[in-house]
Amino acid sequence: MIGVIVAGAGPTGLMLAAELRLHGVHVLVLEKDAEPTRQVRALGLHVRSIEVMDQRGLLDRFLALGKQYPIGGSFAGIRKPAPQRLDTAHPYILGIPQTATERLLTEHATELGTEIRRGCELVGLSQDDHGVTAELADGTRLRSRYLVGCDGGRSTVRKLLGVGFPGEPAEAEWLLGEVEVAAPQETLTAVAAELGTADLRFGPAPHEEGVYRFVVRAENAAEDRRVPPTLDEFTGRLREIAATDFGVHSPRFLSRFGDATRLAERYRVGRVLLAGDAAHIHPPLGGQGLNLGIQEAFNLGWKLAAEVDGWAPEGLLDSYHAERHPVAAAVLDNTRAQSELLSPEPGPQAVRQLVSELMDFEEVNRYLIEKITAIGVRYDFGDGHPLLGRRLRDVQLKQGRLYELMHGGRGLLLDQTGRLSVAGWADRVDHVADGSEELDVPAVLLRPDGHAAWVGEDQQDLLSRLPQWFGTPVR
């Protein structure tokens, strides 16, 4: 029997597959499209996703194909200088097209032994106490212990489960295109300065010289958003809004997206789970969608592997919904807020001005940056040290870097006292007796996703917390 079937070979599904393979789980990824998409739906990685890649030893691959941009305050297009001393060793945004991200994650997953089958569409599923049966379009039936739907906003898995997807339908629509431009740079600069960002946004494509990426508000919502706009429709909207079409030609792709905002009621139904756009959709404001999915996979992978391997403590898999559903809800809310601030109406514009003034306060600016980049996420692990529930940034140790020790996806006890022990859990938790001038706690227990599960120096206190996350000790 297959350990886990992952439906969808986008960034979320590929990241999840790799996380499962780190723990030896037999993973099969099913993707209905025969070939990887050429459309660049997302443009980069935020700080937390950059940290995730560093924690798994992948960051050098991404840096080689991307471009680093200094991080700054940005909310609904309101730009401010970055505050001092952000809590990260990676204070930048990595501009990298989604096509490159998917290629690198595919390489990583296959290097770890993931099987990916393209041109395989899942059309049915059923489950019992022992596993899940997946039915493919060609009539094939596959059996697995668990199945995860990472199959996008129109998720077949979510619909087959009957999971509610409440929220708001699309009220506005935008056309997205990557095209060559005949107009001189002076024209582009002048139009950008005049129009602002409410109806038209554009800039050089991050992956191809001489190609620009335009986002232009559509006149009306299409009956079927899956049907791409024509070049005539695209240039017509440019002329209506900007009084010029910039001489755009030779489109690399044209597509549509709306401002629908929805969140799945549940991330788990028995042995079937949801992640990425299958669990939530929202406007691409702040560039958070791809990052949110990758971070969900990072949270889920080790927990699901623990279930398959048989050592997961009670409630561990359910903590995926408990931790990540509120994070997604917060992302949806901040995109709703940004959408309002982009409205040209007098009321939202007045609020926009107020928000701009508030962002001049460093702590407000810092709060919004941490929200967009996800480094401010803190899971509710109860009362305790302020670090509890937060991810620990990469710190320099006497014998290397913290994140270099996390490539294997195991838990880690960073022990600056040298007196603690994880005997009984050594097959799941690494004990590192080392110190850092950047860390002012005696010891910290990190889950495989880098979030602090315990902080202290008392061995008995540590022994009381280890079973919560890492199960019964081996005798």
Short mmCIF file of C-alpha atoms in Angstrom, two decimals, residues 40-393:
data_model
loop_
_atom_site.label_atom_id
_atom_site.label_comp_id
_atom_site.label_asym_id
_atom_site.label_seq_id
_atom_site.Cartn_x
_atom_site.Cartn_y
_atom_site.Cartn_z
CA VAL A 40 4.28 32.39 -13.90
CA ARG A 41 1.52 32.72 -11.32
CA ALA A 42 3.76 33.77 -8.43
CA LEU A 43 6.90 35.85 -8.44
CA GLY A 44 8.89 35.09 -5.34
CA LEU A 45 9.49 33.83 -1.83
CA HIS A 46 8.95 35.73 1.40
CA VAL A 47 11.24 35.49 4.40
CA ARG A 48 9.64 32.49 6.09
CA SER A 49 9.68 30.44 2.88
CA ILE A 50 13.32 31.41 2.34
CA GLU A 51 14.02 30.12 5.85
CA VAL A 52 12.18 26.90 5.03
CA MET A 53 14.43 26.33 2.03
CA ASP A 54 17.48 27.05 4.20
CA GLN A 55 16.29 24.59 6.85
CA ARG A 56 16.21 21.86 4.22
CA GLY A 57 19.49 22.71 2.50
CA LEU A 58 17.84 24.05 -0.65
CA LEU A 59 18.50 27.76 -0.40
CA ASP A 60 21.66 27.87 -2.53
CA ARG A 61 19.70 26.38 -5.44
CA PHE A 62 17.06 29.07 -5.13
CA LEU A 63 19.54 31.91 -4.72
CA ALA A 64 21.28 30.82 -7.91
CA LEU A 65 18.07 31.30 -9.94
CA GLY A 66 16.55 34.26 -8.09
CA LYS A 67 17.28 37.88 -7.30
CA GLN A 68 17.40 39.30 -3.80
CA TYR A 69 15.47 42.49 -3.10
CA PRO A 70 15.97 44.35 0.21
CA ILE A 71 12.89 43.91 2.32
CA GLY A 72 10.81 47.01 3.00
CA GLY A 73 7.46 47.91 4.40
CA SER A 74 4.77 47.30 1.80
CA PHE A 75 1.05 46.99 2.40
CA ALA A 76 -1.50 47.58 -0.37
CA GLY A 77 1.25 49.26 -2.37
CA ILE A 78 2.15 51.65 0.49
CA ARG A 79 5.93 51.49 0.67
CA LYS A 80 8.08 52.39 3.66
CA PRO A 81 11.70 51.71 4.65
CA ALA A 82 12.27 48.49 6.53
CA PRO A 83 12.49 48.74 10.33
CA GLN A 84 15.77 47.96 12.03
CA ARG A 85 16.75 44.43 13.07
CA LEU A 86 14.05 42.21 11.67
CA ASP A 87 14.05 38.83 13.40
CA THR A 88 15.63 36.87 10.57
CA ALA A 89 18.99 36.07 9.02
CA HIS A 90 17.36 36.59 5.60
CA PRO A 91 16.03 40.17 5.44
CA TYR A 92 15.13 40.11 1.76
CA ILE A 93 12.52 38.98 -0.74
CA LEU A 94 13.71 36.45 -3.30
CA GLY A 95 12.38 37.22 -6.76
CA ILE A 96 12.04 33.90 -8.52
CA PRO A 97 9.29 32.81 -10.94
CA GLN A 98 6.96 30.04 -9.85
CA THR A 99 8.09 27.91 -12.80
CA ALA A 100 11.63 27.88 -11.37
CA THR A 101 10.33 27.17 -7.86
CA GLU A 102 8.35 24.20 -9.13
CA ARG A 103 11.34 22.90 -11.09
CA LEU A 104 13.63 23.08 -8.07
CA LEU A 105 11.08 21.44 -5.78
CA THR A 106 10.48 18.71 -8.37
CA GLU A 107 14.22 18.01 -8.45
CA HIS A 108 14.34 17.92 -4.65
CA ALA A 109 11.35 15.60 -4.32
CA THR A 110 12.57 13.18 -6.99
CA GLU A 111 16.10 13.13 -5.54
CA LEU A 112 14.49 11.92 -2.32
CA GLY A 113 12.63 9.17 -4.18
CA THR A 114 9.21 10.67 -4.84
CA GLU A 115 7.24 9.14 -7.70
CA ILE A 116 5.42 11.74 -9.81
CA ARG A 117 2.83 10.65 -12.37
CA ARG A 118 1.70 13.32 -14.81
CA GLY A 119 -1.42 13.11 -16.93
CA CYS A 120 -3.19 11.31 -14.08
CA GLU A 121 -6.43 12.96 -13.00
CA LEU A 122 -8.09 11.99 -9.73
CA VAL A 123 -11.87 11.77 -10.18
CA GLY A 124 -13.08 9.84 -7.14
CA LEU A 125 -12.12 8.76 -3.65
CA SER A 126 -13.44 6.78 -0.72
CA GLN A 127 -11.98 5.96 2.66
CA ASP A 128 -12.32 3.51 5.50
CA ASP A 129 -10.57 2.87 8.80
CA HIS A 130 -7.47 1.52 7.09
CA GLY A 131 -6.89 3.75 4.08
CA VAL A 132 -8.06 5.71 1.06
CA THR A 133 -9.01 4.47 -2.40
CA ALA A 134 -8.31 6.94 -5.19
CA GLU A 135 -9.98 6.52 -8.58
CA LEU A 136 -8.29 7.98 -11.67
CA ALA A 137 -9.90 9.15 -14.89
CA ASP A 138 -8.60 6.08 -16.75
CA GLY A 139 -10.33 3.76 -14.29
CA THR A 140 -7.22 2.90 -12.28
CA ARG A 141 -7.74 2.50 -8.55
CA LEU A 142 -4.95 3.17 -6.07
CA ARG A 143 -4.84 2.42 -2.38
CA SER A 144 -2.99 4.56 0.19
CA ARG A 145 -3.00 5.10 3.93
CA TYR A 146 -3.59 8.85 3.53
CA LEU A 147 -4.33 11.29 0.73
CA VAL A 148 -3.68 15.05 0.59
CA GLY A 149 -5.41 17.38 -1.85
CA CYS A 150 -2.96 20.00 -3.09
CA ASP A 151 -4.92 20.39 -6.31
CA GLY A 152 -5.64 24.12 -6.41
CA GLY A 153 -8.54 26.47 -5.89
CA ARG A 154 -10.97 24.30 -7.87
CA SER A 155 -9.86 21.28 -5.86
CA THR A 156 -11.45 18.00 -6.87
CA VAL A 157 -10.43 16.50 -3.53
CA ARG A 158 -12.20 19.22 -1.55
CA LYS A 159 -15.36 18.84 -3.61
CA LEU A 160 -15.35 15.04 -3.28
CA LEU A 161 -15.01 15.41 0.49
CA GLY A 162 -17.92 17.83 0.59
CA VAL A 163 -15.93 20.30 2.67
CA GLY A 164 -17.55 23.71 2.84
CA PHE A 165 -15.69 26.58 1.20
CA PRO A 166 -17.31 29.71 2.61
CA GLY A 167 -16.27 33.23 1.76
CA GLU A 168 -16.94 35.89 -0.83
CA PRO A 169 -17.32 35.32 -4.58
CA ALA A 170 -15.32 37.40 -7.03
CA GLU A 171 -16.63 40.92 -7.49
CA ALA A 172 -13.74 42.23 -9.55
CA GLU A 173 -11.44 40.65 -12.09
CA TRP A 174 -7.99 41.42 -13.42
CA LEU A 175 -6.19 40.41 -16.58
CA LEU A 176 -2.63 39.19 -16.20
CA GLY A 177 -0.19 39.05 -19.05
CA GLU A 178 3.50 38.72 -19.76
CA VAL A 179 4.19 40.57 -23.00
CA GLU A 180 6.87 42.37 -24.93
CA VAL A 181 6.59 46.16 -24.97
CA ALA A 182 7.33 48.61 -27.81
CA ALA A 183 6.92 51.82 -25.78
CA PRO A 184 10.05 53.50 -24.39
CA GLN A 185 10.86 53.32 -20.71
CA GLU A 186 10.01 57.01 -20.26
CA THR A 187 6.40 56.30 -21.25
CA LEU A 188 6.13 53.41 -18.81
CA THR A 189 7.56 55.50 -15.99
CA ALA A 190 5.27 58.46 -16.69
CA VAL A 191 2.12 56.31 -16.83
CA ALA A 192 3.09 54.46 -13.64
CA ALA A 193 3.53 57.76 -11.80
CA GLU A 194 0.17 59.06 -13.00
CA LEU A 195 -2.04 56.03 -12.49
CA GLY A 196 -0.85 54.50 -9.23
CA THR A 197 -1.76 50.84 -8.56
CA ALA A 198 -5.55 50.59 -8.32
CA ASP A 199 -6.34 49.67 -11.93
CA LEU A 200 -2.97 48.95 -13.54
CA ARG A 201 0.31 47.50 -12.27
CA PHE A 202 3.30 46.47 -14.32
CA GLY A 203 6.99 45.84 -14.20
CA PRO A 204 9.73 43.78 -15.88
CA ALA A 205 9.17 40.04 -15.74
CA PRO A 206 11.61 38.49 -13.26
CA HIS A 207 12.67 35.71 -15.59
CA GLU A 208 13.00 37.12 -19.10
CA GLU A 209 14.73 40.22 -20.42
CA GLY A 210 12.56 42.63 -22.39
CA VAL A 211 9.29 41.10 -21.17
CA TYR A 212 6.87 43.00 -18.91
CA ARG A 213 4.25 41.65 -16.56
CA PHE A 214 0.99 43.65 -16.63
CA VAL A 215 -1.98 43.41 -14.28
CA VAL A 216 -4.96 45.42 -15.56
CA ARG A 217 -8.45 45.57 -14.10
CA ALA A 218 -11.04 43.91 -16.34
CA GLU A 219 -14.22 45.71 -17.33
CA ASN A 220 -16.47 42.81 -16.33
CA ALA A 221 -16.01 39.41 -14.75
CA ALA A 222 -15.86 36.56 -17.26
CA GLU A 223 -18.40 33.75 -17.07
CA ASP A 224 -15.56 31.23 -17.09
CA ARG A 225 -12.28 32.52 -15.66
CA ARG A 226 -10.47 29.50 -17.03
CA VAL A 227 -10.82 30.96 -20.55
CA PRO A 228 -7.87 33.34 -21.03
CA PRO A 229 -8.37 36.83 -22.46
CA THR A 230 -7.41 37.56 -26.03
CA LEU A 231 -4.62 39.98 -26.86
CA ASP A 232 -7.25 42.35 -28.29
CA GLU A 233 -9.17 42.29 -25.00
CA PHE A 234 -5.97 42.89 -23.09
CA THR A 235 -4.75 45.81 -25.20
CA GLY A 236 -8.26 47.30 -25.26
CA ARG A 237 -8.31 47.52 -21.47
CA LEU A 238 -4.85 49.07 -21.45
CA ARG A 239 -6.01 51.81 -23.82
CA GLU A 240 -9.15 52.49 -21.78
CA ILE A 241 -7.24 52.81 -18.51
CA ALA A 242 -3.87 54.21 -19.55
CA ALA A 243 -4.75 55.86 -22.89
CA THR A 244 -2.07 53.69 -24.49
CA ASP A 245 -1.47 50.00 -25.00
CA PHE A 246 2.32 50.51 -24.79
CA GLY A 247 2.66 48.63 -28.07
CA VAL A 248 2.44 45.31 -26.23
CA HIS A 249 2.87 42.24 -28.41
CA SER A 250 4.11 38.64 -28.44
CA PRO A 251 2.43 37.52 -25.20
CA ARG A 252 4.11 34.74 -23.27
CA PHE A 253 0.78 34.07 -21.58
CA LEU A 254 -2.51 35.79 -20.74
CA SER A 255 -4.81 34.81 -17.89
CA ARG A 256 -7.47 36.08 -15.49
CA PHE A 257 -7.83 36.17 -11.74
CA GLY A 258 -10.50 37.52 -9.41
CA ASP A 259 -10.81 38.66 -5.82
CA ALA A 260 -12.78 35.69 -4.55
CA THR A 261 -11.81 34.93 -0.95
CA ARG A 262 -12.67 31.55 0.56
CA LEU A 263 -11.38 29.26 3.30
CA ALA A 264 -12.13 25.57 3.72
CA GLU A 265 -14.11 24.79 6.87
CA ARG A 266 -11.86 21.83 7.66
CA TYR A 267 -8.35 20.83 6.65
CA ARG A 268 -8.92 17.18 7.53
CA VAL A 269 -11.67 14.63 6.99
CA GLY A 270 -10.49 11.27 8.31
CA ARG A 271 -7.53 10.15 6.24
CA VAL A 272 -7.83 12.93 3.67
CA LEU A 273 -6.35 16.40 4.15
CA LEU A 274 -6.18 19.68 2.24
CA ALA A 275 -3.30 22.10 1.72
CA GLY A 276 -2.45 25.12 -0.40
CA ASP A 277 -5.03 26.66 -2.72
CA ALA A 278 -7.24 23.60 -2.23
CA ALA A 279 -7.81 24.95 1.29
CA HIS A 280 -8.00 28.68 0.57
CA ILE A 281 -8.16 31.24 -2.23
CA HIS A 282 -7.63 34.99 -2.08
CA PRO A 283 -6.39 37.87 -4.24
CA PRO A 284 -2.61 37.76 -4.84
CA LEU A 285 -2.02 40.95 -2.86
CA GLY A 286 1.25 40.77 -0.97
CA GLY A 287 2.34 37.67 -2.89
CA GLN A 288 1.33 35.35 -0.04
CA GLY A 289 -0.47 32.45 -1.74
CA LEU A 290 2.42 30.24 -2.87
CA ASN A 291 4.27 30.96 0.37
CA LEU A 292 1.26 30.02 2.47
CA GLY A 293 0.99 26.66 0.72
CA ILE A 294 4.70 25.84 1.11
CA GLN A 295 4.52 26.67 4.81
CA GLU A 296 1.44 24.46 5.24
CA ALA A 297 3.30 21.56 3.64
CA PHE A 298 6.21 22.21 6.01
CA ASN A 299 3.86 22.03 8.98
CA LEU A 300 2.02 18.94 7.79
CA GLY A 301 4.81 16.77 6.40
CA TRP A 302 6.48 15.57 9.60
CA LYS A 303 3.15 15.12 11.38
CA LEU A 304 1.71 12.97 8.63
CA ALA A 305 4.96 10.99 8.42
CA ALA A 306 4.70 10.34 12.18
CA GLU A 307 1.18 8.94 11.66
CA VAL A 308 2.36 6.67 8.86
CA ASP A 309 5.39 5.54 10.88
CA GLY A 310 3.22 4.80 13.91
CA TRP A 311 4.80 7.01 16.56
CA ALA A 312 2.57 10.10 16.38
CA PRO A 313 1.11 11.12 19.76
CA GLU A 314 -2.63 11.58 20.00
CA GLY A 315 -3.79 14.80 18.38
CA LEU A 316 -0.58 15.49 16.45
CA LEU A 317 -2.19 15.26 13.01
CA ASP A 318 -5.17 17.33 14.14
CA SER A 319 -2.75 20.07 15.21
CA TYR A 320 -2.22 20.75 11.49
CA HIS A 321 -5.71 22.25 11.22
CA ALA A 322 -5.51 23.84 14.66
CA GLU A 323 -2.28 25.67 13.78
CA ARG A 324 -2.61 26.46 10.10
CA HIS A 325 -6.32 27.26 9.68
CA PRO A 326 -6.02 30.45 11.80
CA VAL A 327 -2.89 31.47 9.86
CA ALA A 328 -4.75 31.17 6.56
CA ALA A 329 -7.72 33.09 7.99
CA ALA A 330 -5.34 35.91 8.93
CA VAL A 331 -3.87 35.97 5.42
CA LEU A 332 -7.35 36.20 3.92
CA ASP A 333 -8.15 39.08 6.24
CA ASN A 334 -5.03 41.02 5.34
CA THR A 335 -5.72 40.59 1.62
CA ARG A 336 -9.28 41.82 2.21
CA ALA A 337 -7.84 44.87 3.96
CA GLN A 338 -5.38 45.52 1.15
CA SER A 339 -8.15 45.19 -1.44
CA GLU A 340 -10.15 47.87 0.36
CA LEU A 341 -7.15 50.19 0.50
CA LEU A 342 -6.70 49.87 -3.27
CA SER A 343 -10.22 51.11 -3.98
CA PRO A 344 -10.29 54.56 -5.63
CA GLU A 345 -13.36 55.56 -3.58
CA PRO A 346 -12.93 58.48 -1.12
CA GLY A 347 -13.57 56.41 2.03
CA PRO A 348 -10.94 53.72 1.39
CA GLN A 349 -8.51 56.37 0.17
CA ALA A 350 -8.90 58.23 3.46
CA VAL A 351 -8.18 55.02 5.37
CA ARG A 352 -5.22 54.38 3.07
CA GLN A 353 -3.75 57.74 3.99
CA LEU A 354 -4.21 56.97 7.68
CA VAL A 355 -2.54 53.55 7.31
CA SER A 356 0.35 55.21 5.49
CA GLU A 357 0.82 57.60 8.39
CA LEU A 358 0.63 54.75 10.92
CA MET A 359 3.29 52.81 9.00
CA ASP A 360 5.72 55.62 9.78
CA PHE A 361 5.73 54.21 13.33
CA GLU A 362 8.39 51.51 13.33
CA GLU A 363 6.40 48.98 15.36
CA VAL A 364 3.38 49.27 13.05
CA ASN A 365 5.62 48.83 10.03
CA ARG A 366 7.35 45.87 11.70
CA TYR A 367 4.01 44.26 12.58
CA LEU A 368 2.78 44.43 8.97
CA ILE A 369 6.07 43.14 7.56
CA GLU A 370 6.05 40.20 9.96
CA LYS A 371 2.46 39.47 8.97
CA ILE A 372 3.12 39.46 5.21
CA THR A 373 6.40 37.55 5.46
CA ALA A 374 4.96 35.09 8.05
CA ILE A 375 7.86 35.45 10.49
CA GLY A 376 5.37 36.75 13.05
CA VAL A 377 3.41 33.47 13.17
CA ARG A 378 3.13 32.04 16.67
CA TYR A 379 1.24 28.83 17.40
CA ASP A 380 -0.66 28.53 20.67
CA PHE A 381 1.37 26.12 22.81
CA GLY A 382 0.06 27.59 26.06
CA ASP A 383 1.71 29.91 28.52
CA GLY A 384 5.46 30.13 28.75
CA HIS A 385 8.52 31.80 27.30
CA PRO A 386 7.86 34.38 24.53
CA LEU A 387 9.74 32.14 22.08
CA LEU A 388 7.36 29.21 22.68
CA GLY A 389 5.29 28.53 19.56
CA ARG A 390 7.41 30.80 17.34
CA ARG A 391 9.91 29.63 14.78
CA LEU A 392 13.52 30.22 15.76
CA ARG A 393 15.50 32.17 13.20
#
